[in-house]
Backbone as a ProteinNet text record, in pm:
[ID]
protein_1_A
[PRIMARY]
MTLRLTAEPAFYLPEELRHKGEPSAWAKMTRPGLPIHSFLEAAFFDEARSLWLSDVPYGRVFRVSPEGAWEVMHRIDGEPHAMRIAPDGRHIAVDYRQGLIELTGHDSYNVLTTGFEGQPFLGLSDMCYGKDGTLWFTDSGRTSLSDPRGRVYCISAAGDMRLLLDRVPYSNGICLSPDGAWLYIAATRANQVWRLSTRLPEMGQPMAGTFLQLSGGLGPDGLATNARGWLAVAQARAGRAYVFDELGDPIAEVRLPEGLWTTSVTFHPDDQTRLFVVDAQTGTVFTSDIPD
[TERTIARY]
7355.5	7213.2	7171	7059	7007.4	6945	6985.7	6926.8	6785.6	6693.8	6558.5	6538.5	6517.9	6508.8	6375	6332.2	6211.7	6252.1	6214.5	6251.2	6165.4	6214.5	6142.2	6114.3	6001.7	5971.6	6070.7	6113	6204.2	6133.9	6060.4	5991.9	5853.3	5752.1	5617.4	5584.9	5522.8	5473.9	5368.8	5387.8	5293.2	5152.5	5055.5	4916.1	4883.9	4940.1	4909.7	4966.5	5058	5114.9	5052.7	4954.9	4887.5	4771.9	4775.9	4675.2	4539.2	4437.9	4304.1	4198.8	4238.8	4142.9	4131.5	4086	4071.4	4208.5	4220.6	4349.5	4390.5	4518.9	4570.4	4549.5	4575.1	4561.9	4658.4	4779.9	4877.4	4828.2	4771.4	4720.3	4605.2	4517.9	4405.5	4452.8	4560.6	4612.6	4679.6	4757.5	4837.3	4768.7	4680	4608.3	4459.9	4391	4251.6	4160.5	4077.6	3978.5	4029.3	4158.4	4213.9	4241.7	4213.7	4252.9	4402.8	4476.2	4622.1	4665.7	4717.7	4763	4897.9	4975.9	5110.1	5161	5274.2	5343.3	5491.8	5555.9	5693.9	5790.5	5890.1	5989.9	6127.7	6229.4	6360.6	6431.9	6445.2	6512.8	6663	6718.3	6863.6	6898.6	7022	7071.4	7161.4	7150.9	7241.3	7360.6	7448.4	7570.2	7542.2	7425.3	7387.7	7314.8	7304.8	7239	7088.3	7032	6886.9	6844.1	6726.4	6672.1	6575	6590	6502.5	6413.9	6288.2	6190.2	6105.4	6070.1	5979.8	5839.5	5739.2	5598.1	5539.6	5533.1	5503.3	5368.3	5256.2	5125.5	5095.3	5162.4	5126.9	5242.4	5341	5445.1	5533.4	5552	5626.6	5760.4	5856.4	5983.5	6001.6	6018	6033.2	6178.9	6211.3	6337.7	6304.6	6363.7	6341.3	6472.1	6470.1	6591.4	6630.1	6755.4	6795.6	6708.3	6645.6	6557.8	6415.9	6386.5	6254.8	6157.1	6203	6114.8	6100.8	5975.9	5948.1	5927.8	5981.6	5965.6	5943.6	5845	5821	5919.9	6018.5	6120	6077.2	6003.2	5953.5	5810.1	5729.8	5593.7	5560	5551.3	5536.2	5418.3	5382.8	5281.1	5348.9	5368.9	5439	5428	5507.1	5506	5650.6	5723.5	5865.5	5885	5940.2	5967.3	6093.8	6187.9	6313.8	6380.1	6453.4	6533.2	6669.5	6773.2	6906.7	6974	7068.8	7147.4	7267.3	7272.3	7378.6	7512.8	7624.1	7755.9	7772.3	7701.2	7710.6	7608	7534.4	7440.2	7297.6	7272.6	7135.9	7050.1	6920.3	6825.8	6765.6	6808.5	6764.3	6666.4	6557.8	6455.9	6414.9	6377.7	6311.6	6162.9	6087	5944.2	5865.8	5773.5	5699	5625.6	5577	5497.7	5578.7	5674.5	5744.4	5878.3	5935.8	6065.3	6178.6	6296.2	6411.8	6408.6	6404.3	6382.9	6482.8	6498.2	6571.3	6471.3	6470.1	6384.4	6456.3	6400.1	6469.3	6420	6312.7	6257.6	6153.6	6081.3	5980.6	5874.7	5829.5	5722.8	5757.7	5886.4	5928.3	6027.8	6032.4	6124.3	6149.2	6259.5	6292.7	6299.6	6238.8	6246.3	6378.8	6458.7	6587.6	6573.6	6494.7	6466.1	6343.3	6267.5	6147.7	6162.8	6281.9	6300.9	6438.5	6454.2	6585.2	6568.1	6638.2	6638.5	6497.1	6413.7	6278.4	6178.2	6222.1	6132.5	6105.4	5978.8	5948.8	5973.5	6005.6	6019.1	5886.2	5893.6	5774.1	5716.6	5803.1	5767.2	5883.5	5961.7	6087	6061	6158.6	6134.3	6236.9	6368	6467.3	6598.1	6693	6816.2	6925.8	7050.3	7163.9	7278.3	7371.3	7490.2	7613.6	7705.2	7835.3	7931.4	8043.8	8143.1	8202.3	8196.8	8248.3	8146.1	8028.2	7924.1	7826.3	7844.1	7750.5	7616.3	7509.2	7374.1	7319.6	7273.8	7212.8	7065.4	6975.3	6833.1	6750.7	6635.6	6548.7	6420	6365.4	6244	6150.1	6061.9	5981	5849	5785	5648.6	5562.5	5476	5390.8	5432.5	5561.2	5611.3	5603.7	5612.9	5603.5	5655.4	5635.3	5677.6	5603.4	5480.3	5404	5440	5516.2	5558.9	5693.3	5798.8	5928.2	6010.5	5963.4	6032.3	6094.7	6106.3	6166.7	6309.6	6350.4	6478.6	6567.6	6695.9	6795.7	6884.5	6908.2	6989	7102.8	7200.3	7300	7332.8	7370.8	7416.8	7551.7	7655	7789.7	7799.1	7906.7	7928.6	7939.9	7978	7987.2	7852.5	7750.4	7616.6	7575	7655.8	7622.3	7528.1	7414.6	7312.4	7320.3	7298	7309.8	7202.4	7140.9	7047.6	7128	7113.4	7189.4	7109.7	6986.9	6901.8	6762.2	6693.6	6556.6	6464.3	6501.2	6419.2	6405.3	6375.5	6365.8	6218.7	6173.3	6035.2	6017	5993.3	5975.9	6109.3	6189.7	6317.4	6288.5	6337	6292.3	6412.1	6434.3	6544.6	6679.2	6771.9	6903.6	7007.1	7122.7	7230.3	7362	7470.3	7606	7673.8	7765	7851	7939.8	7991.6	8067.6	8190.4	8249.7	8364.4	8323.9	8193	8143.1	8159.9	8204.4	8232	8107.4	8003.1	7884.1	7759.2	7665.7	7535.8	7430.5	7349.3	7240.1	7107.7	7020.4	6891.3	6781.8	6676.9	6561.7	6473.3	6458.6	6362.5	6239.1	6155.1	6050.2	5957.8	5907.8	5806.9	5864.7	5996.3	6059.7	6104	6084	6127.8	6277.7	6354.7	6498.2	6572.3	6697.7	6791.9	6897.9	6912.9	7012.6	7141.1	7251.4	7379.7	7454.9	7521.4	7607.6	7729.3	7835.1	7957.7	7939.3	7994.3	7989	8097.7	8184.5	8282.4	8210.5	8147	8055.9	8132	8076.6	8137.2	8122.8	8211	8205.5	8075.2	8019.7	7894.7	7806.5	7675.9	7582.1	7550.3	7467.3	7424.6	7521.4	7540.2	7628.5	7562.3	7643.6	7591.1	7536.7	7414.8	7352.4	7312.8	7321.9	7283.6	7199.6	7136.7	7057.6	7151.1	7155.1	7236.5	7159.1	7028.4	6943.1	6811.4	6762.5	6627.7	6547.5	6446.9	6367.2	6229.7	6148.8	6013	5923.9	5793.7	5698.7	5680.2	5569.1	5538.7	5522.9	5554.7	5551.2	5686.7	5792.7	5928.3	6011.2	6140.3	6227.6	6195.4	6200.9	6178.5	6310.4	6321.7	6442.9	6561.1	6681.4	6805.9	6903.6	6994.9	7100	7218.9	7338.5	7458.9	7525.6	7612.5	7693.1	7840.9	7926.8	8070.4	8127.7	8056.9	8102.8	8065.5	7989.8	7946.5	7814.6	7749.8	7618.6	7515.9	7423.1	7312.7	7183.1	7110.7	6979.1	6871.5	6766.4	6657.7	6525	6447.2	6311	6219.1	6159.4	6071.7	5929.1	5882.5	5753.1	5637.7	5540.8	5419.6	5449.6	5558	5593.4	5625.6	5633.5	5659.3	5794.4	5894.4	6026.7	6135.9	6256.4	6375	6475.9	6559.1	6663.9	6800	6899.4	7038.2	7124	7205.1	7293.8	7437.2	7533.1	7672	7708.8	7835	7876.7	7876.4	7866.4	7857.3	7712.7	7619.8	7479.4	7429.7	7512.8	7468.4	7385.5	7277.7	7189.6	7253.9	7233.8	7281.5	7163.9	7060.6	6949.4	6819.4	6711.2	6575.4	6515.7	6476.6	6424.2	6275.2	6194.1	6049.2	5996.9	5892.4	5830.6	5717.5	5698.8	5590.4	5452.5	5446.4	5320	5349.4	5252.5	5268	5332.7	5283	5334	5397.9	5379	5423.9	5567.6	5659.8	5800.9	5855.4	5903.5	5942.9	6090.2	6156.4	6288.4	6373.8	6504.7	6601.8	6721.3	6785	6910.8	6986.3	7118.7	7203.1	7240.5	7253.1	7294.8	7441.8	7478.8	7618.6	7719.1	7674.8	7767.3	7768.4	7675	7666.3	7623	7720.8	7694.4	7617.4	7592.3	7510.8	7369.1	7336.8	7201.6	7122.1	7018.5	6936.6	6805.9	6765.1	6634.9	6548	6423.2	6329.9	6201.5	6155.1	6037.3	5915.2	5805.9	5677.9	5579.2	5533	5442.5	5299.8	5262.4	5125.5	5093.1	5185.9	5164.2	5230.4	5315	5388.2	5492.1	5562.5	5657.4	5794.3	5898.3	6035.8	6078.6	6115.1	6159.9	6312.2	6368.6	6512.5	6547	6661	6709.1	6860.6	6923.2	7068.3	7097.9	7186.2	7223.1	7353.1	7350.4	7473.3	7581.3	7706	7819.4	7822.2
10888.5	10871.2	10965.5	11033.4	11123.8	11045.4	11076.3	11012.2	11065.4	10977.1	11018.1	10989.3	11094.2	11084.9	11138.4	11093.4	11146.5	11213.7	11340.2	11415.9	11374.6	11407.2	11380.5	11511.9	11520.7	11645.8	11672.3	11799.4	11841.1	11933.9	12034.1	12132.1	12161.1	12162.6	12202.7	12338	12426.3	12550.7	12515.8	12556.5	12520.2	12572.4	12500.4	12535.5	12675.1	12714.6	12845.6	12960.1	12931.7	13034.6	13035.3	12949	12943.6	13043.3	13132.2	13237.4	13174.6	13220.2	13162.9	13266	13391	13495.8	13515.6	13634.5	13672.1	13673	13611.1	13615.6	13758.7	13782.6	13916	13947.6	14073.8	14114.6	14036.3	14013	13935.7	13794	13733.1	13596.4	13589	13688.7	13689.6	13708.6	13785.4	13810.6	13686.4	13617.2	13506.2	13370.4	13354.6	13228.5	13258.9	13312.9	13355.4	13240.6	13268.5	13171.8	13067.5	13069.4	12968.1	13025.9	12949.7	12994.3	12974.7	13082.7	13076.6	13095.5	12990.1	12996.6	13065	13063.8	13122.2	13099.5	13160.4	13129.2	13147	13035.5	13038.6	13043.8	13130.6	13154.5	13176.4	13181.5	13241.5	13180.5	13049.3	12981.5	13008.6	13031.8	13039.1	13010.7	12966.2	12939.1	13052.7	13086.4	13185.5	13115.1	13192.1	13135.5	13042.6	13059.7	12973.2	12847.9	12831	12714.8	12716.7	12834.2	12849.6	12877.3	12830.4	12847	12964.5	13053.6	13169.5	13151.7	13197.8	13187.6	13313.1	13357.4	13471.2	13420.7	13485.2	13454.4	13574.6	13565.1	13680.8	13745.5	13672.8	13740.6	13805.4	13761.6	13813.8	13888	13928.2	14018.8	13965.8	13833.5	13775.2	13717.7	13720.3	13651.7	13560.4	13431.2	13331.4	13290.5	13253.5	13185.8	13052.2	12946	12810.9	12760.7	12728.3	12682.5	12544.8	12502.8	12367.3	12258.5	12290.4	12192.6	12196.3	12294.2	12299.6	12396.7	12486.7	12586	12707	12746	12857.5	12986.4	13096	13227.1	13332.3	13421.1	13532.7	13643.1	13665.7	13766.5	13904.5	13907.8	14034.4	14013.4	14115.8	14114.7	14257.7	14284.2	14421.3	14433.6	14556.7	14586.1	14584.2	14465.1	14450.6	14309	14279.3	14148.2	14105.3	14069.2	14036	13903.5	13911.9	13790.4	13721.8	13797.3	13739.1	13835.7	13779.8	13858.6	13791.4	13873.8	13822.4	13909.9	13851.8	13925.7	13984.7	14114.7	14184	14163.8	14187.1	14172.7	14255.8	14369	14452.6	14414.1	14305.6	14255.4	14303.8	14398.7	14447.1	14341	14345.8	14256.3	14331.4	14294.9	14361.9	14269.4	14326.8	14246.5	14309.9	14223.3	14269.2	14244.6	14353.2	14348.2	14383.2	14297.6	14315.3	14448.1	14492.7	14616.6	14737.1	14719.7	14832.9	14864.2	14769.9	14792.4	14728.4	14786.2	14738.2	14803.4	14722.3	14775.1	14715.5	14785.6	14733.1	14705.4	14583.2	14546.8	14588.7	14686.3	14748.6	14700.5	14626.1	14575.1	14470.1	14430.5	14326.2	14369.7	14495.7	14541.9	14674.1	14705	14831.5	14807.6	14903.8	14892.5	15030.7	15042.4	15163.2	15128.7	15211.7	15192.6	15249.8	15168.1	15211.6	15270.4	15205.5	15259.4	15189.9	15264.2	15209.3	15198.4	15230.6	15222.2	15269.2	15290	15323.9	15425.8	15537.3	15643.1	15683.5	15706.3	15754.9	15647.5	15523.4	15414.1	15328.9	15316.1	15233.7	15086.2	15012.4	14868.6	14807.6	14698.7	14626.1	14543.2	14496.8	14408.3	14315.2	14344	14271.5	14126.2	14040.3	13897	13822.1	13835.7	13757.4	13834.4	13784.2	13857.7	13763.6	13808.8	13739.4	13838.5	13807	13889.3	13815.4	13889.9	13836.3	13852.9	13783.8	13792.6	13932.4	14009.9	14146.7	14248	14199	14286.8	14336.8	14298.7	14339.6	14270.3	14347.3	14293.5	14277.4	14158.1	14126.7	14095.6	14153.2	14124.8	14134.6	14066.4	14056.9	14135.2	14181	14262.9	14203.4	14114.1	14036.7	14102.5	14167.3	14213.7	14098.3	14124.3	14019.3	13991.6	14000.9	13984.7	13839	13817.7	13683.9	13688.8	13581.4	13579.9	13684.6	13717	13818	13959.6	13973.2	14104.7	14088.2	14058.2	14021.1	14141.9	14208.7	14328.2	14307.6	14181.8	14157.2	14208.2	14255	14322.7	14254.9	14282.2	14237.7	14357.4	14381.7	14494.3	14444.7	14531.2	14508.5	14641.9	14634.5	14750.1	14713.5	14789.4	14760.7	14789	14741.1	14767.2	14916.2	14994.1	15139.7	15209.1	15133.1	15189.5	15228.7	15196.8	15230.9	15126.1	15172	15082.3	15078	14958.4	14941.1	14845.4	14880.3	14791.7	14699.4	14568.8	14471.2	14418.8	14377.5	14321	14379.8	14394.7	14447.7	14377	14256.4	14182.4	14035.9	14012.8	13876.6	13840.4	13727.1	13684.5	13631.1	13721.3	13695.9	13656.7	13756.6	13735.7	13701.6	13587.9	13535.3	13496.7	13369.2	13327.1	13374	13397.6	13448.1	13396.1	13354.8	13310.8	13320	13309.1	13317	13180.8	13156.2	13039.3	13055.4	12946.3	12958.4	13047.9	13059.9	13149.5	13291.9	13314.9	13448.5	13490.9	13399.8	13437.1	13442.4	13366.5	13356.1	13390.1	13454	13486.2	13404.2	13330.9	13251.9	13322.4	13323.9	13392.9	13300.9	13282.1	13205.7	13295.1	13258.4	13323.7	13233.9	13252.5	13156	13129.5	13236.1	13217.8	13167.9	13164.8	13100.8	12959	12916.1	12785.3	12766	12870.8	12868.2	12919.2	12882.1	12945.5	13012.6	13143.2	13219.4	13230	13260.1	13279.6	13393.9	13473.4	13579.5	13594.5	13649.4	13671.9	13791.8	13782.2	13894.9	13997.9	13968.9	14068.9	14154.6	14258.2	14336.4	14432.7	14459	14561.3	14698.4	14790.5	14923.1	14994.6	14969.9	15033.4	14929	14954.3	14867.5	14741.8	14659	14537.4	14423.6	14333.5	14219.4	14118.2	14032.3	13923.7	13815.3	13767.8	13662.2	13548.9	13427.7	13311.8	13215.1	13121.8	13017.6	12908.4	12888.1	12782.6	12651.6	12660.2	12542.1	12570.8	12474.5	12479.7	12368	12407.6	12312.3	12296.5	12209.4	12189.9	12145.3	12165.6	12122.5	12224.4	12209.8	12303.4	12444.5	12541.4	12681.7	12729.4	12675.6	12717.4	12727.3	12755.7	12762.7	12882	12859.7	12965.8	12988.3	12944.8	12969.7	12887.6	12945.3	12881.1	12881	12786.5	12783.1	12704.3	12743.2	12667.2	12620.5	12519.9	12477.3	12491.8	12453.8	12473.1	12390.4	12288	12203.5	12260.8	12368.2	12426.1	12371.9	12284.9	12234.1	12346.8	12340.5	12435.2	12361	12401.8	12345.8	12441.3	12385.1	12462.3	12414.1	12504.9	12473.2	12491.5	12382.8	12389.9	12417.5	12539.6	12584.7	12504.6	12476.2	12401.9	12266.6	12206.9	12074.1	11977.8	12029.9	11943.1	11875	11946	11885.6	11991.8	11946.5	12029.7	11949.4	12021.4	11958.1	12004.2	11917.6	11951.6	11924.1	12023.8	12013.9	12041.8	11989	12021.5	12153.8	12194.4	12327.3	12340	12226.3	12229.4	12224.3	12209.5	12201	12059.8	11959.4	11821	11781.6	11706.3	11672.3	11573.7	11598.2	11509.5	11435.7	11510.8	11448.9	11523.6	11449	11504.5	11466.3	11566.8	11544	11573.5	11471.4	11487.9	11499.7	11579.7	11596.3	11495.2	11440.3	11343.8	11407.9	11539.9	11612.9	11758.6	11823.2	11963.2	11983	12083.1	12113.1	12250.5	12337	12475.3	12488.2	12427.7	12431	12571.3	12636.4	12777.4	12804.1	12723.8	12764.2	12643	12660.5	12555.3	12618.3	12540.2	12583.2	12460.7	12467.9	12360.6	12391.1	12285.2	12304.6	12344.2	12445.7	12492.9	12391.5	12296.1	12196.7	12066.5	12049.2	11928.3	11970.4	11990.5	12048.2	11956.2	11832.2	11742.1	11727.3	11801.9	11796.2	11916.9	11888.2	11992.1	12008	12134	12164.7	12228	12182.8	12225.3	12273	12392.6	12452.3	12432.3	12385.7	12376.8	12471.8	12570.6	12671.7	12621	12520.3	12470.2	12407.8	12332.3	12264.4	12335.7	12435.3	12502.3	12411.4	12336.1	12235.6	12258.8	12235	12231	12085.1	12037.8	11899.5	11895.9	11778	11762.6	11631.6	11631.1	11511.9	11514.4	11402.8	11391.4	11349.9	11425.4	11398	11318.1	11191.4	11111.4	11170.9	11154.7	11199.7	11122.5
669.9	697.9	810.2	791	892.7	1006.8	1128.2	1245.1	1267.1	1302	1338.4	1485.7	1562.1	1706.8	1754.6	1870.5	1934.4	2064.3	2078.6	2198.2	2317.2	2434.7	2559.1	2630.5	2702.3	2773.5	2885.7	2895.8	3002.2	3100.1	3047.9	3131.8	3074.1	3160.9	3122.3	3185	3107.7	3166.8	3271.6	3398.5	3504.1	3476.2	3524.9	3500.8	3551.1	3665.2	3722.2	3638.9	3547.1	3460.7	3321.7	3298.9	3168.8	3166.2	3067.9	3056.1	3027.5	3100.2	3086.1	3048.6	3031.4	2996.1	2846.4	2810.2	2669.9	2601.8	2483.5	2412.3	2380.2	2379.2	2347.7	2200.2	2164.6	2024.4	1936.2	1985.4	1908.6	1886.8	1992.1	1980.5	1880.4	1883.7	1789.6	1646.7	1628	1494	1436.2	1518.2	1466.7	1478.8	1575	1594.5	1616	1514.5	1531.8	1572.5	1672.4	1716.7	1813.3	1846.3	1935.2	2073.8	2178.9	2313.9	2332.5	2353.4	2361	2505.8	2566.9	2706.9	2719.9	2610.1	2606.1	2464.7	2433.4	2308.4	2336.2	2369.8	2416.4	2298.7	2311.4	2206	2269.5	2184.1	2213.4	2333.1	2334.9	2445.9	2445.7	2564	2580.7	2726.4	2748	2883.1	2929.4	3057.9	3115.1	3179.3	3241.6	3298.6	3416.3	3480.6	3592.4	3545	3412.3	3350.2	3370	3393.9	3390.8	3247.6	3212.5	3078.6	3077.9	2980.5	2966.3	2843.8	2856.6	2748.7	2745.2	2625.6	2609	2577.8	2636.5	2610	2536.9	2404.2	2320	2351.2	2349.6	2356.8	2490.9	2597	2729.5	2796.4	2717.4	2763.7	2873.9	2879.4	2990.2	2944.7	3036.2	3017.6	3138	3111.4	3217.1	3234.2	3357.6	3385.6	3449.2	3396.1	3446.8	3507.2	3634.5	3702.4	3650.8	3674.3	3632.8	3694.1	3808.2	3873.9	3818.4	3731	3668	3730.5	3817.1	3878.4	3785.5	3756	3666.1	3745.9	3695.3	3758.7	3650.9	3673.8	3582.3	3618.1	3532.2	3559.2	3510.9	3401.4	3345.9	3297.6	3316.8	3261.5	3223.2	3093.3	3045.3	2950.7	2921	2820.7	2683.6	2633.8	2507.7	2456	2352.2	2288.1	2262.1	2368.2	2353.5	2279.3	2159.9	2082.7	2129.9	2181.8	2228.7	2325.6	2419.9	2513.2	2526.3	2539.2	2565.5	2670.8	2741	2838.9	2765.1	2758.7	2686	2757.2	2688.4	2751.5	2878.4	2887.9	3008	3114	3090.8	3190.2	3175.1	3086.2	3066.2	2998.2	3026.8	2961.1	2842.7	2722.2	2600.2	2527.8	2475.4	2409.2	2278	2183.6	2061	2081.7	2077.1	2106.4	1979.7	1944.6	1819.3	1815	1929.3	1934.3	1977.5	2068.4	2127	2060.4	1986.6	1923.5	2001.9	1991.7	2066.9	2204.4	2309.7	2443.5	2542.5	2654.9	2770.6	2880.7	2930.7	3043.1	3170.8	3239.6	3353.1	3488.4	3491.7	3616.8	3586.4	3689.4	3669.4	3569.2	3578.1	3488.9	3421.4	3410.3	3350.6	3237.2	3146.2	3034.1	2975.8	2903.3	2828.5	2680.7	2598.7	2454.4	2404.8	2338.9	2286.2	2146.4	2062.5	1929.8	1872.6	1792.4	1728.9	1577.6	1526.1	1382.5	1341	1210.7	1155.7	1043.9	1058.3	957.9	915.9	1016.7	992.5	954.9	938.8	903.9	1027.9	1068.3	1185.9	1158.2	1263.5	1249.8	1205.9	1132.2	1090.7	1204.9	1293	1403.5	1427.7	1533.2	1555.5	1595	1562.2	1575.6	1660.3	1631.3	1705.5	1712.2	1792.9	1818.5	1864.8	1851	1909.1	1924.8	2014.1	2035.7	1986.7	1924.5	1890.4	2005.8	1998.8	2105.4	2116.9	2007.9	2010.4	2059	2102.3	2153.3	2049.5	1922.5	1818.8	1839.2	1827.8	1835.7	1694.5	1662.5	1533.9	1559	1479.6	1504.5	1376.7	1380.1	1263	1284.4	1172.8	1171.1	1065.9	1110.5	1016.6	980.5	1080.4	1056.8	1010.6	911	854	709.7	683.5	547.3	503.4	371.8	315	172.4	96.5	-43.4	-125.7	-84.7	-157.9	-116	-7.7	40	110.5	34.9	95.2	139.2	245	294	431.1	475.2	605.1	610.9	727.6	740.6	844.9	831.8	929.2	961.4	1090.3	1136.2	1224.3	1242.9	1346.2	1413	1539.6	1615.7	1674.8	1641.1	1690.2	1839.4	1900.4	2043	2071.2	1968.8	1983.2	1966.4	1927.1	1915.3	1775.2	1674.9	1537.1	1479.3	1425.3	1372.5	1220.7	1166.2	1021.3	970.2	858.8	790.3	700	719.8	641.5	521.8	546	441.6	454.7	341.7	346.4	247.4	206.1	110.1	151.1	277.6	329.7	349.6	298.9	320.9	463.6	555.4	699.1	763.3	789.5	859.7	1005	1050.5	1179	1265	1290.3	1375.8	1324.1	1417.3	1379	1478.2	1426.7	1514.8	1439.2	1513.4	1458.4	1465	1372	1382.4	1505.9	1561.3	1686.9	1677.2	1559.1	1543.4	1506.6	1493.7	1463.2	1318.9	1232	1093	1006.4	1045.1	961.6	1041.9	974.9	1032.9	960.1	1036.7	981.4	1009.8	910.4	922	869	945.7	899.2	812.5	685.5	595.7	595.1	695	724.9	607.2	545.1	441.3	309.2	296.7	181.6	215.1	341.3	389.7	367.5	400.2	379.3	503.2	513.6	605.2	518.7	536.3	461	542.9	473.8	541.5	475.9	559.7	508.2	598.7	542.6	618.5	710.9	830.4	923.6	893.9	799.5	753.2	649.2	696.6	613.8	522.1	404.3	318.8	382.4	346	405.9	372.6	255.6	213.5	146.4	150	81.9	160.5	101.2	166.1	136	232	208.2	115.9	57	-23.8	68.6	41.3	120	27.2	76	-3.6	76	5.5	70.1	119.4	249.4	308.6	312.4	344.3	350.1	279.9	203.3	147.8	214	290.5	365.6	301	357.9	307.6	421.5	403.7	504.2	614.5	685.4	792.7	740.4	824.7	785.8	735	793	759.6	885.4	872.1	989.2	1077.9	1207.6	1306	1379.4	1503.9	1580.7	1532.1	1547.3	1507.2	1624.5	1623.8	1726.2	1673.5	1714.2	1682.6	1810.9	1797.6	1911.9	1878.3	1970.9	1954	1840	1797.5	1687.9	1551.4	1552.1	1427.3	1377.3	1454.2	1415	1417.1	1325.1	1319.7	1344.9	1449.4	1478.5	1428.6	1372.8	1312.8	1369.2	1427.3	1468.9	1348.8	1300.8	1184.2	1230.9	1207.5	1259.4	1200.2	1284.2	1249.4	1186.6	1229.1	1180.6	1294.1	1419	1532.3	1528.1	1476.3	1466.5	1457.6	1482.8	1464.2	1384.2	1311.6	1232	1282.7	1267.9	1300.9	1178.2	1140.5	1024.7	1068.8	991.8	1022	956.1	971.5	924.7	772.4	702	556.1	507	601.6	564.4	542.5	572.8	560.2	682.5	662.3	775	871.1	999.5	1104.9	1168	1205.8	1278	1253	1260.7	1263.8	1397.9	1475	1610.2	1608.4	1629	1628.5	1771	1785.7	1916.1	1932.3	2052	2072.9	2073.3	2092.8	2086.1	2053.4	1988.1	1953.5	1817.8	1742.5	1609	1599.5	1701.6	1691.2	1742	1669	1706.5	1683.1	1787.5	1775.3	1798.6	1881	1928.4	1960.9	1947.5	1979.7	2049.7	2134.7	2196.8	2244.5	2240.3	2292.1	2436.3	2517.2	2655.2	2658.9	2736	2735.2	2786.9	2870.7	2925.2	2846.6	2756.8	2675.7	2536.7	2450.5	2319.5	2225.4	2266.7	2185.3	2240.8	2345.7	2402.7	2354.1	2277.1	2215.3	2291	2311.2	2369.7	2261.6	2254.3	2150.3	2217.9	2179.3	2241.4	2151.6	2211.8	2142	2207.3	2129.6	2183.4	2196.3	2119.3	2124.1	2259.2	2314.5	2442.1	2559.4	2531.6	2639	2702	2617.6	2665.2	2604.9	2684.6	2635.5	2632.9	2514.7	2497.3	2485.3	2502.3	2489.3	2420.5	2353.4	2286.3	2279.9	2301.5	2284.7	2141.5	2075.8	1937.4	1937.3	1895.7	1898.2	1807.2	1847.8	1765.5	1633.3
[MASK]
++++++++++++++++++++++++++++++++++++++++++++++++++++++++++++++++++++++++++++++++++++++++++++++++++++++++++++++++++++++++++++++++++++++++++++++++++++++++++++++++++++++++++++++++++++++++++++++++++++++++++++++++++++++++++++++++++++++++++++++++++++++++++++++++++++++++++++++++++++++++++++++++++++

C-alpha cells in the first residue's frame, strides 16, 4: 500500500528576497499575467548540509544554512535552472538563456558552451554529476509531445561531450541511481520518467525505456535518489511528490499543504528517509519523513 503523507514547511523564502518589480521575460513566457516573486528549482545539499536553490527568472542562486538563513550566492544576467558543485569545486550551472556556464563570482560567470556540433541548445533544464566526474544534463527548450526534440547530453571528466537522446518530450529532471548504473530522466510532457544504462554504446544513442508512467498535473520535474535506491519525483503543478523503490513500485505520495508548482526534490544526506520538496508557487521548501 502506498503511504499518503503531508509535508511540513521547512524553509520560506524571506519577504525581502521576493521580487516585487516587473516580471522577467522568462516569467512572462512561462507564467503569463502572473506576478512571479521567484521560481525555485534544483535543490541539493552541500557537504556543510546547506541547501542550495536556483531562482530561474531572476538569475539568483540561494544558499540556505541548516538554521534557515538565506543568502544570495550568485546573481547573474541569466536564467539558471540548476547549479551543482563540480568535483573540482567549481560552481557549474545550466542556464536556459546562456547555456552551460561556470559561476565565477557573485555576479560573474563564464560561458562554457552554448551548443553541440553547431546546433545551439534549446534551453537547458537540469544537471547532475556522476561519481566519476561525468556531467549529465538536459536540454528541454519548449519541447512537448507535438515537438519532441528535447535532448540529453553528457560530458566526461576528460571534457568529451556527447549527445545521448534527441527525441524527448521536454527533457527535464535528471539523476543517477546510487551505484551510478542507471540514469533517470523526466520526460515532463509525456508524464513519464525514462531510464537508460550509463554503460553507453561506443556509437549511436543508447536504448531508453519508460521506467514510470505517471498521470495528473503537468508531469515529472525534478528527480532525486537516495542510498537505498529510492527515486523521488516532483510532480509539477500537482502539489505533490512521489517516492518509488528501485523496481518502480510506489512507496509514498507526499502532498504539500499549499502550493501546486512542485519543482524539485532532494534527500537529506544524513537521513536518507527525509525528503525535501520545493514549491515554486509559494517559495517554500517542505519536508517529510518517509517511513521504512
